[in-house]
XYZ file of C-alpha atoms in Angstrom:
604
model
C 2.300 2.551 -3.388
C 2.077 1.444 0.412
C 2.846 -2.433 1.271
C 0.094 -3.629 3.338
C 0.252 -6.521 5.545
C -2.691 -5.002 7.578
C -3.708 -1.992 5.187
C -0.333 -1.178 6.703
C -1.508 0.605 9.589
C 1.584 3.086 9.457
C 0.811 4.197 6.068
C 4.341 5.483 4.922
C 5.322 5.468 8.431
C 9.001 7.364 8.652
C 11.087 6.019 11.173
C 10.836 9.075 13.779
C 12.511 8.141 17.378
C 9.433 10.321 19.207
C 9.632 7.502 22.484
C 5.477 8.052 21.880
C 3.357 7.357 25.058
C 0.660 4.946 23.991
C -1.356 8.360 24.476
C -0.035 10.819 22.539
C -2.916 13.624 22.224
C -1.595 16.637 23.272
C -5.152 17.981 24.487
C -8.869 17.495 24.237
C -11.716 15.085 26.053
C -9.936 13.115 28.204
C -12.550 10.306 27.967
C -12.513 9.943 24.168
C -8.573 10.310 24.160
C -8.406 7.192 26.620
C -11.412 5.071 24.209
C -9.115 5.952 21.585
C -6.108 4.221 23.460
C -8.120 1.360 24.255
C -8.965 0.745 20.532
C -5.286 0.968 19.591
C -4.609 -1.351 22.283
C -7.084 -3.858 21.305
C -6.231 -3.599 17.973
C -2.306 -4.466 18.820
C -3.956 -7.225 21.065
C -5.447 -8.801 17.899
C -3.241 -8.068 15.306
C 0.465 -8.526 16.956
C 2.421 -8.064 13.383
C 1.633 -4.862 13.883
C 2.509 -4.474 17.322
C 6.190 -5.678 15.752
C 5.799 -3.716 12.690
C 5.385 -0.274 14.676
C 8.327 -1.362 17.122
C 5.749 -1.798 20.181
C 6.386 -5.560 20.464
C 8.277 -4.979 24.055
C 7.065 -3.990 27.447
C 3.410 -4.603 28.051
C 3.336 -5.981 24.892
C 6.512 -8.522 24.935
C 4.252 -11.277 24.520
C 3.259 -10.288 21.034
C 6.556 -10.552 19.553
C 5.783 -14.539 19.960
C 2.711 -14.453 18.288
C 1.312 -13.894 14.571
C -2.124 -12.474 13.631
C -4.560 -14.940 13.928
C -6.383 -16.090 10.645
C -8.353 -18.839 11.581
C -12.173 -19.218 11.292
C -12.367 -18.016 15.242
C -9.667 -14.763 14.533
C -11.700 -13.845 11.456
C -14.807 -13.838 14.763
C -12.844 -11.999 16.468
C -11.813 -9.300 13.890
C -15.728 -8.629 13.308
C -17.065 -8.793 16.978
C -13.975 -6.238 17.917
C -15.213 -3.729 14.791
C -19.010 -4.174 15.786
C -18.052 -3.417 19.533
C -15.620 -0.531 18.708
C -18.266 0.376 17.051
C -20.894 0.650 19.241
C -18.680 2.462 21.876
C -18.059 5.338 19.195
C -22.541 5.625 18.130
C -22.686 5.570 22.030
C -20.585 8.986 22.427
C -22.549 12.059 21.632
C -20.912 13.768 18.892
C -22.470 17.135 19.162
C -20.893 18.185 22.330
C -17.491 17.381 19.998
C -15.201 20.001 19.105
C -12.726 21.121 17.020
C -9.957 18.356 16.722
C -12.115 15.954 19.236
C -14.728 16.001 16.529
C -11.845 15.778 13.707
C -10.861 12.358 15.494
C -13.984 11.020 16.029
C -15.353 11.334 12.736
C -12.171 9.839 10.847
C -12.309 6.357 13.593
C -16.287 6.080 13.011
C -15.352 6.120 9.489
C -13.067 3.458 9.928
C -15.148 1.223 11.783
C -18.435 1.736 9.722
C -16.023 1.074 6.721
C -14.545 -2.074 8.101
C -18.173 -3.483 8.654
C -18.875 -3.168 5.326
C -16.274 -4.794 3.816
C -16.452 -7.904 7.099
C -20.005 -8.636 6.055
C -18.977 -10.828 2.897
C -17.873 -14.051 4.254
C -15.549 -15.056 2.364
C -11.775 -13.216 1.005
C -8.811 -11.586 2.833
C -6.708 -8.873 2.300
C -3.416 -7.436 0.717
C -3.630 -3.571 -0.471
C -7.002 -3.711 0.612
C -9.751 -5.979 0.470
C -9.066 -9.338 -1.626
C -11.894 -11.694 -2.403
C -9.517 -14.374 -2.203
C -7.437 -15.604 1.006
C -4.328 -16.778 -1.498
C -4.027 -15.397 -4.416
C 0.142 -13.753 -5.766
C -0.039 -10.859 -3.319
C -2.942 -12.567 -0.287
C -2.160 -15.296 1.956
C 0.150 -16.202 4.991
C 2.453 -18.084 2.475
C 4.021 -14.771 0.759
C 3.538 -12.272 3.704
C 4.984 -14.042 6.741
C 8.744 -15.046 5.434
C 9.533 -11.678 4.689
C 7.416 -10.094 8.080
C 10.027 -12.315 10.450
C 13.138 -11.801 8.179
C 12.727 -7.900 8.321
C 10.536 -6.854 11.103
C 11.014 -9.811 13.919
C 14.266 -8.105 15.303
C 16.552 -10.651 17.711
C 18.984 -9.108 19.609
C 18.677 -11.725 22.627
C 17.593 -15.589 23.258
C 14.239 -13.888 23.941
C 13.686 -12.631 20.559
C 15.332 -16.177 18.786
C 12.190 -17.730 20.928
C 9.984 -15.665 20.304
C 10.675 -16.086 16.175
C 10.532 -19.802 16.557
C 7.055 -19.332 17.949
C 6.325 -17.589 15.216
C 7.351 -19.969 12.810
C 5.320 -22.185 14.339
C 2.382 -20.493 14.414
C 3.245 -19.317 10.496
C 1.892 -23.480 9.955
C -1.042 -22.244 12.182
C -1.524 -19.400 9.406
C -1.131 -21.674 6.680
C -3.353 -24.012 7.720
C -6.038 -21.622 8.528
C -5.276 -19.996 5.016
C -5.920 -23.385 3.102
C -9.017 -24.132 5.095
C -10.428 -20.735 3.497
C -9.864 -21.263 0.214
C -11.678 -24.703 0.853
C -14.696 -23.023 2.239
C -14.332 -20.166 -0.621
C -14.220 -22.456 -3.007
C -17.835 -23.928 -2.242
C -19.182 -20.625 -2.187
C -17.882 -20.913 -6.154
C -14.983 -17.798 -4.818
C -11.985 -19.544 -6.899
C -9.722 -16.936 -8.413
C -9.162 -17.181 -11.980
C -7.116 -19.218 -13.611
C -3.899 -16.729 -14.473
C -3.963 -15.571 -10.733
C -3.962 -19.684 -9.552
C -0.874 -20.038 -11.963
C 1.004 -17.361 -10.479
C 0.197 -18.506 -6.683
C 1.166 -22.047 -7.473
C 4.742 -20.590 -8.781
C 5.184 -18.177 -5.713
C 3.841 -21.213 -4.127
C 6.960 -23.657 -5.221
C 9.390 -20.808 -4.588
C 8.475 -20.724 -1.238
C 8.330 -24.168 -0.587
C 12.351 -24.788 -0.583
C 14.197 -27.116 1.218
C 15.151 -25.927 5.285
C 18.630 -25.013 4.555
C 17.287 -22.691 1.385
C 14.038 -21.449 3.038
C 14.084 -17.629 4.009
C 12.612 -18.372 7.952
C 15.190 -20.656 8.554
C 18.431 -19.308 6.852
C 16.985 -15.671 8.366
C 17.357 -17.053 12.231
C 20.509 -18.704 11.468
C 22.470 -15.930 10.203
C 21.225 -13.820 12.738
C 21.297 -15.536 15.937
C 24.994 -16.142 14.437
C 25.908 -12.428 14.411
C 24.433 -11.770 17.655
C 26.175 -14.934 19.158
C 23.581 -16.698 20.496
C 23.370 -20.241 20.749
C 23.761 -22.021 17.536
C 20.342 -24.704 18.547
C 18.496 -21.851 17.033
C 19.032 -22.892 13.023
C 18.853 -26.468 13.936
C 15.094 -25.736 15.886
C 14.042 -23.817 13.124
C 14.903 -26.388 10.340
C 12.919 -28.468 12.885
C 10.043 -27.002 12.462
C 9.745 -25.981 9.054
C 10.333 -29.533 8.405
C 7.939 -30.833 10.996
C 4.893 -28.276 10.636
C 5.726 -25.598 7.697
C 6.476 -28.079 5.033
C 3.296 -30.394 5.030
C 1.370 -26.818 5.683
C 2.423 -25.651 2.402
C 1.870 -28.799 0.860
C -1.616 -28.994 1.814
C -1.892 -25.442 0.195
C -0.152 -26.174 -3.074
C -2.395 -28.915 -3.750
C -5.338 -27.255 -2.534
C -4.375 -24.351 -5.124
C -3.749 -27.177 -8.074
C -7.504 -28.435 -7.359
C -8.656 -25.163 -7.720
C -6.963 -24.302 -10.924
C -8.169 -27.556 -12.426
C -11.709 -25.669 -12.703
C -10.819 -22.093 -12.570
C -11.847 -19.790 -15.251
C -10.412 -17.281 -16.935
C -13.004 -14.622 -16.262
C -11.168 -11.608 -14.461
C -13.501 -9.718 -12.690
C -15.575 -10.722 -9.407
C -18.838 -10.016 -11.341
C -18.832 -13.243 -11.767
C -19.353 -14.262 -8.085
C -23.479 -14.299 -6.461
C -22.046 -11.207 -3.881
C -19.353 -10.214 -6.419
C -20.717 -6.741 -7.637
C -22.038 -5.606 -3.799
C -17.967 -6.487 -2.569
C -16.952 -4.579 -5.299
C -18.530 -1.572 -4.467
C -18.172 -1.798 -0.708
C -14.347 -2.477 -1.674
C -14.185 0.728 -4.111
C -15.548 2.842 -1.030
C -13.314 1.333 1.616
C -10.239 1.796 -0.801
C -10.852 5.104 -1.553
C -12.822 6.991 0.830
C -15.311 8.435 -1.636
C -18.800 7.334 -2.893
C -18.426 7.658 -6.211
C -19.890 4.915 -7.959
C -17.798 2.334 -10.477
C -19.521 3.803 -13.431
C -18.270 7.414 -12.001
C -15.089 6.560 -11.171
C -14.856 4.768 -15.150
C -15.468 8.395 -16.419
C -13.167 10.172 -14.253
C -9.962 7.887 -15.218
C -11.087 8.630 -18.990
C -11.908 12.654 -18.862
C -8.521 12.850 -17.300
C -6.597 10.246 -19.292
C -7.995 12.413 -22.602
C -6.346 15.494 -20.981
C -3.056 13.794 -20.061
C -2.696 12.344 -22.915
C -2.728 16.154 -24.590
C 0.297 17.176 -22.749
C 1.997 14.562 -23.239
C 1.597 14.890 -27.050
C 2.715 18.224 -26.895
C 6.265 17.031 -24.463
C 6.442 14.325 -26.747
C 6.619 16.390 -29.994
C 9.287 18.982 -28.319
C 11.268 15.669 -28.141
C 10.862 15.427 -32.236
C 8.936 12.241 -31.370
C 5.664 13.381 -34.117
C 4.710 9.782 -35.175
C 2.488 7.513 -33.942
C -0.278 8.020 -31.201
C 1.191 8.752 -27.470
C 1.276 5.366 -26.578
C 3.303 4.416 -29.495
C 5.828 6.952 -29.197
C 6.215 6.272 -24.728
C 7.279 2.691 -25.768
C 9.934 4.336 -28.417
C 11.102 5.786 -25.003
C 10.891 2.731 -23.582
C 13.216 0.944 -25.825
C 15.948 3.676 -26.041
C 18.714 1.871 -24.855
C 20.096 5.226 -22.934
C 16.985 5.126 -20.649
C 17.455 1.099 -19.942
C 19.633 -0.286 -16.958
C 21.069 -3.531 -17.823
C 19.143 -6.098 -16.733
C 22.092 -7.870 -13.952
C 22.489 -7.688 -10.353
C 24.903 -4.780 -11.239
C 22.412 -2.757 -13.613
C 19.661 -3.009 -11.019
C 21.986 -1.869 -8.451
C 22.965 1.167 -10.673
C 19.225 1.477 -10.573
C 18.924 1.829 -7.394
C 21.903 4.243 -6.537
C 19.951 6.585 -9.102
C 17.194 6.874 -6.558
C 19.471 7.586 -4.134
C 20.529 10.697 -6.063
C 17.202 11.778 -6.942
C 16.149 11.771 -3.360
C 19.215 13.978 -2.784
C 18.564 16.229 -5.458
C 14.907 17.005 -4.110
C 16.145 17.605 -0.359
C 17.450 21.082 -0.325
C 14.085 21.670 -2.629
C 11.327 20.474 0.008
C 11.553 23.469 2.752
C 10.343 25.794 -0.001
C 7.354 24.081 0.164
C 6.892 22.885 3.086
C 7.280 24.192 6.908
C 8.014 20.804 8.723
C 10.455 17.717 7.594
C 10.713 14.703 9.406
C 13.799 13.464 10.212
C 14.176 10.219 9.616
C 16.389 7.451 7.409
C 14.927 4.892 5.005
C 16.318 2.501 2.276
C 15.813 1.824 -1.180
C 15.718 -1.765 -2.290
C 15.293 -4.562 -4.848
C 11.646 -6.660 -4.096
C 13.164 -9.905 -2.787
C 13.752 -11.963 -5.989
C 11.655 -14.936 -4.847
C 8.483 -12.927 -4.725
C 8.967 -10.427 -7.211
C 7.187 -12.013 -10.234
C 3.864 -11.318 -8.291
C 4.937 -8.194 -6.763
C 3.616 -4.502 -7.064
C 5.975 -2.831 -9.193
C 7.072 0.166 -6.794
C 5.769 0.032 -3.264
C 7.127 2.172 0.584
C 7.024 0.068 3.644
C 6.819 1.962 6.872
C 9.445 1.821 9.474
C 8.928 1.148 13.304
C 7.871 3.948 15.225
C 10.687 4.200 17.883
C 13.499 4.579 14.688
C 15.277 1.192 15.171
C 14.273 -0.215 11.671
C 14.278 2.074 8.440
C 11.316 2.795 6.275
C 12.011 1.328 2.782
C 11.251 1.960 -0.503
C 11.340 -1.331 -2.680
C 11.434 -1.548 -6.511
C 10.628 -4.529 -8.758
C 13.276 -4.956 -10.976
C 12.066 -8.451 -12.074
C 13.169 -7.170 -15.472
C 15.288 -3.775 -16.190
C 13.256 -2.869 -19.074
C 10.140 -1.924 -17.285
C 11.968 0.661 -15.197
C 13.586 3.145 -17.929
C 15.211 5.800 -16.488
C 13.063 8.278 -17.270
C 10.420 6.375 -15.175
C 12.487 6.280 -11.923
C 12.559 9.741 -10.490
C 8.748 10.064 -10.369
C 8.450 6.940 -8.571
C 10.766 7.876 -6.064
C 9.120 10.911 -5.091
C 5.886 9.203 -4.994
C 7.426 6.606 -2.676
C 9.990 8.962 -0.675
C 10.334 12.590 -0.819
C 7.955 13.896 -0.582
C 5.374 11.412 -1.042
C 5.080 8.521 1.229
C 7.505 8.971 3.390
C 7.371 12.434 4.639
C 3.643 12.269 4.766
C 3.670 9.415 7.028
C 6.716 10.790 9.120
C 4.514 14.355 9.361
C 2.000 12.413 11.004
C 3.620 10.303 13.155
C 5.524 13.027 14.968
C 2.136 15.589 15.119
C 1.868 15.451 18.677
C -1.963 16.339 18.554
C -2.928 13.058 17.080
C -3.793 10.361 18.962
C -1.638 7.159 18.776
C -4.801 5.483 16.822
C -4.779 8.347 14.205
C -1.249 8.374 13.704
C -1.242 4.627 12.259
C -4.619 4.428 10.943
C -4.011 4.543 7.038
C -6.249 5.604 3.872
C -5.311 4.591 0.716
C -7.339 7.698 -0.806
C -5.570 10.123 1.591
C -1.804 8.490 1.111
C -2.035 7.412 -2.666
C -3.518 10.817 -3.260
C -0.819 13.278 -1.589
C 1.959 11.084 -3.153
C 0.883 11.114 -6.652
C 0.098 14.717 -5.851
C 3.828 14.586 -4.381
C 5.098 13.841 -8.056
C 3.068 17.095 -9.238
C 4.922 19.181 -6.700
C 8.210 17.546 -7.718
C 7.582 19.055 -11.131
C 6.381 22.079 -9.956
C 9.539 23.156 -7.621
C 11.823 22.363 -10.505
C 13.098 18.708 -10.518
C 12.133 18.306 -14.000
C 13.924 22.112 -15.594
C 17.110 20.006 -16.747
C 15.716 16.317 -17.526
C 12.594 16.920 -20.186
C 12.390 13.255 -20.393
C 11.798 13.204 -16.919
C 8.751 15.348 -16.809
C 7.321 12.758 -19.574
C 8.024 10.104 -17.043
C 5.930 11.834 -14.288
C 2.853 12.488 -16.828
C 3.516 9.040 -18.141
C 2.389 7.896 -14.446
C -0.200 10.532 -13.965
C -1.979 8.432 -17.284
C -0.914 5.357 -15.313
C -3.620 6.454 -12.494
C -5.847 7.435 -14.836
C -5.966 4.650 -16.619
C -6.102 2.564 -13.507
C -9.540 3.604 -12.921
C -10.637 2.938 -16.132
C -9.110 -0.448 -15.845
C -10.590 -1.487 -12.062
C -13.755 -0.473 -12.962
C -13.648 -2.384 -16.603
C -12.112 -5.724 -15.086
C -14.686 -5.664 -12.221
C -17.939 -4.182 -13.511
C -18.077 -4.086 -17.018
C -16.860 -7.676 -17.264
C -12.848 -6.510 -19.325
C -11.016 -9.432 -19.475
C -7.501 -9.856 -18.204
C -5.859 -9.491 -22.028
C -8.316 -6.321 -22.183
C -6.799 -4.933 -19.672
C -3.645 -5.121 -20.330
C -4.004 -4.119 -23.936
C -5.623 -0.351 -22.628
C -2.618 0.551 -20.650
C 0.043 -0.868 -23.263
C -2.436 0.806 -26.354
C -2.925 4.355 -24.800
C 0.560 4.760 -22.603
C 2.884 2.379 -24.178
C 2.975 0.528 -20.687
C 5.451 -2.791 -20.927
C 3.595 -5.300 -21.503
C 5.176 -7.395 -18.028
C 4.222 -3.973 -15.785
C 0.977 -3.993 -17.520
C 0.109 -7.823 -16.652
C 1.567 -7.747 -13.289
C -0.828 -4.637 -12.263
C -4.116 -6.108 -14.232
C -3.249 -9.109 -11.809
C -2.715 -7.305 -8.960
C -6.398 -5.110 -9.510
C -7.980 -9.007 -10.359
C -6.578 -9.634 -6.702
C -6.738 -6.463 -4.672
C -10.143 -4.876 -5.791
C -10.402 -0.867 -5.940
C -6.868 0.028 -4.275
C -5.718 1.036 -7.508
C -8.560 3.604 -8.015
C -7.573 5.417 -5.386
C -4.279 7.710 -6.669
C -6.182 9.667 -9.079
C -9.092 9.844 -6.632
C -7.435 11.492 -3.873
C -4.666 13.766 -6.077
C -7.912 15.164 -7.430
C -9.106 15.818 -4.272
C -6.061 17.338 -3.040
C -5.767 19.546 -6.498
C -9.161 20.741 -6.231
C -9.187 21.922 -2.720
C -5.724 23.675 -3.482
C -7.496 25.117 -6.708
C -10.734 26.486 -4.248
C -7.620 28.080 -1.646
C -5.961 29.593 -4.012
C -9.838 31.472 -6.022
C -10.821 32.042 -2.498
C -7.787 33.524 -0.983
C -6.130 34.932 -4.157
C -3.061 36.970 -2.965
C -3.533 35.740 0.423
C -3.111 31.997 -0.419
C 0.498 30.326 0.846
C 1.478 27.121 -0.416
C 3.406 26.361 2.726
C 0.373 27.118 4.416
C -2.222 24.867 2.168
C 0.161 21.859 2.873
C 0.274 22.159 6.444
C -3.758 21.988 6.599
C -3.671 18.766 4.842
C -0.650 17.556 6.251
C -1.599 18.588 9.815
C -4.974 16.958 9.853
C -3.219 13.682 9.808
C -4.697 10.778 7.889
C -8.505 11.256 6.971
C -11.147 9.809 4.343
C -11.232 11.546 1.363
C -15.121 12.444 2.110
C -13.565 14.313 5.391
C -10.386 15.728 3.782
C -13.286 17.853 1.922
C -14.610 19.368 4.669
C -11.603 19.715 6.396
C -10.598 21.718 3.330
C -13.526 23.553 3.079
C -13.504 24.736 6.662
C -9.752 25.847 6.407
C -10.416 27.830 3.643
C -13.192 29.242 5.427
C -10.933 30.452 8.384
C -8.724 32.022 6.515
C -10.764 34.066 4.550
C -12.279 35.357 7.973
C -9.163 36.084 9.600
């Protein structure tokens, strides 16, 4: 799963040292390839994280490494009048006299836009994975997002950069501020989150709110402007202001969170709210490309969980596991203590140098399958143990486009027991190779997309080809020596399933949080702790989670059409450069790209 400060506009972004232009369309309409710049310009202009993020934070843009995105009552403005405008621009261009990839383009940005209007016309919310109808809630909110943003993407290599972060720390009480405000109006539009998500914020919350000499943005500048051997002011300005501006700021928002939770309920869903159901459904569509309705997507997670679930019976059986239904006998797995890492620093860390080898293991694998490899380095690590109890499990953070940061992969090993061994390598290639990572790194060096494409994301489009990733690590033979492996990956293939069953129930069939958590524990054997943390996280991030199965089927059916249509003509290699090479698209358009691929080839 993608981290997404912004919808992470580099979805799985490898770290690929390309020196991009801010145009960088090979060919096509000159006019709409310099709109296109302009957008991705303006976009930077309102959003600088991700000017920082994307390693574009110098030059023209050196001024944005000072500032943070702006999350006040006027930037919220701001944010809507740039989508209506953008938009207007785009229904102003005559798309019939639009060709080839010129059309390709135009259609995936108009998507964007008419998306992002959608989801800006409920006043009220923010955003994590994708829409949020709450500003702070365990994975929304300034408070979680921003300490980690300056500790591992604000690089300082000069006085310049030091300045520039204490700006940003500044402004990071602007942010806070701003996000308290929110929940204030929120609140008397009756949007309170429920009472389980309000207990988790308040201890993320109190974790956060540590004295200067503990707190992450001040220990972060001190240790670095140390190394680089600046001027040793900097820790003493920045204690300064956390003291000065941070500190009340998060006060204000911890007891603005305590009034809340003094009258939230425990209801999970946003049914509950006047515009609940309508956000919902714009949500589900912005998340995951498609129009398939929450009743439609309910029935898709089953039908597939029911067929899962009957090869896993049959794995499970080989494995002289015969008792109990499938869920039952995953948690026996799940308790073997061969499959469990010890819960220490040193087990997790033995953890994580198993990844390592698994990503190894698949590398001389991938150009069977594929005809183009990024090359590019990223990390895996442990989810930063102050933020971890409301964490995503598993999650790939993009690295900055001109290679001087890593992408990284980050686990949540809040506690051992939920990652079993047999659950790890499936992950990995769903977050790495060739998943997240080589997707993203695919796209950003396609030197026929334009710079907006290349770091526009889809949840639909990435969540799909990296659960579809995990398939192809089966298929090319990661799984012929570990049996328990191949359970793992199926395990997670139910996982998806059962995530749209879940969504859907929490949010429009009115499941309650225990509900929840009870299907994926009952029907997968799902740890109880992974189970609660992503029931939370859906309560939170609405639709996101729907997306996986969505776009693997998607992917799986248009490889299943190929492959009836072409029949001895039909080349893997090939199949995976059309949806590679298209770069990132809606899952309505990935369809017809599909369809018109197929098309060519069967004429040629």
């Amino acid at each position: 799963m993608l981290n997404r400060r912004d919808m992470l506009l580099s979805s799985g972004a490898a770290a690929v040292a390309v020196g991009l232009a801010p145009r960088a369309q090979a060919a096509g309409d000159p006019a709409l390839a310099s709109l296109f710049d302009q957008f991705f310009q303006e976009g930077l202009n309102l959003r600088p994280e991700t000017a920082t993020q994307l390693g574009l934070d110098k030059g023209k843009n050196a001024g944005l490494k000072a500032r943070l995105n702006d999350g006040s009552t006027a930037g919220r403005a701001a944010t809507q009048a740039q989508t209506a405008d953008q938009l207007r621009r785009l229904e102003a261009i005559d798309r019939a006299k639009l060709t080839g990839a010129d059309r390709l383009n135009y259609d995936t940005i108009l998507y964007t836009r008419k998306s992002q209007a959608d989801v800006q016309r409920f006043d009220f919310g923010g955003s994590g994975f994708g829409p949020s109808a709450y500003v702070v809630s365990q994975l929304t909110g300034a408070y979680q997002s921003v300490p980690d943003f300056l500790d591992t993407k604000h690089t300082i290599a000069t006085a310049e950069d030091a300045d520039a972060y204490l700006s940003r720390l500044s402004a990071f009480a602007d942010q806070l501020g701003a996000d308290t405000e929110r929940m204030r109006r929120d609140a008397g539009l009756g949007v309170v989150p429920p009472d389980f998500i309000l207990d988790l914020t308040l201890e993320q919350l109190a974790k956060t709110r540590l004295p200067a000499d503990q707190a992450l943005v001040v220990t972060s500048i001190t240790r670095r402007t140390a190394e680089k051997g600046l001027p040793d002011h900097y820790g003493r300005d920045a204690a300064r202001i956390y003291n000065e501006r941070v500190l009340p700021a998060l006060d204000l928002q911890i007891a603005e969170a305590r009034k809340q939770r003094a009258r939230a309920v425990h209801d999970a869903g946003v049914w509950r709210f006047k515009q609940g159901p309508a956000f919902y459904e714009a949500a589900l569509h912005s998340t995951t490309t498609t129009r398939y309705s929450p009743d439609e997507v309910h029935k898709i997670g089953l039908d597939q969980g029911r067929e899962i679930s009957a090869r896993l019976d049959t794995l499970l059986k080989a494995q002289g596991l015969t008792q109990g239904s499938v869920g039952e006998r995953v948690k026996h797995l799940y308790a073997d203590p061969k499959q469990l890492f010890p819960n220490t620093d040193e087990g997790k860390a033995q953890a994580i140098a198993y990844c390592n080898s698994r990503l190894e293991e698949i590398k001389p694998r991938l150009p069977t399958v594929f005809k183009r490899l990024p090359p590019y380095k990223f990390e895996v690590r442990r989810v930063p143990p102050q933020t971890e109890a409301g964490a995503a499990s598993a999650f790939s953070q993009g690295a900055a486009l001109d290679g001087s940061r890593p992408g990284i992969v980050y686990f949540n090993l809040h506690d051992s027991a939920e990652w079993p061994k047999f659950c790890l390598s499936t992950t990995i290639f769903h977050e790495g190779l060739p998943g997240h990572q080589l997707e993203g790194g695919l796209a950003l060096s396609n030197t026929d997309l334009p710079l907006l494409r290349k770091n526009t994301s889809f949840s639909g489009y990435g969540e799909g080809w990296a659960l579809y990733a995990e398939q192809l690590a089966d298929e090319i033979g990661m799984y012929d020596d570990d049996p328990l492996g191949r359970i793992g990956y199926l395990k997670f293939q139910l996982f998806r399933a059962n995530r749209c069953v879940v969504d859907t129930g929490i949010h429009h069939m009115r499941w309650s949080r225990e509900q929840a958590i009870a299907h994926f524990v009952d029907s997968e054997g799902e740890a109880p702790g992974f189970a609660a943390r992503e029931v939370e996280r859906y309560c939170t991030n609405l639709g996101q989670a729907c997306s996986y199965k969505l776009g693997h089927t998607t992917i799986v059916n248009l490889r299943s059409q190929a492959k009836a249509a072409l029949g001895p003509r039909f080349d893997l290699k090939d199949f995976h450069e059309a949806v590679l090479n298209c770069g990132r698209v809606p899952l309505d358009i990935l369809d017809q790209v599909g369809a018109d691929w197929i098309a060519a080839r069967k004429a040629a």
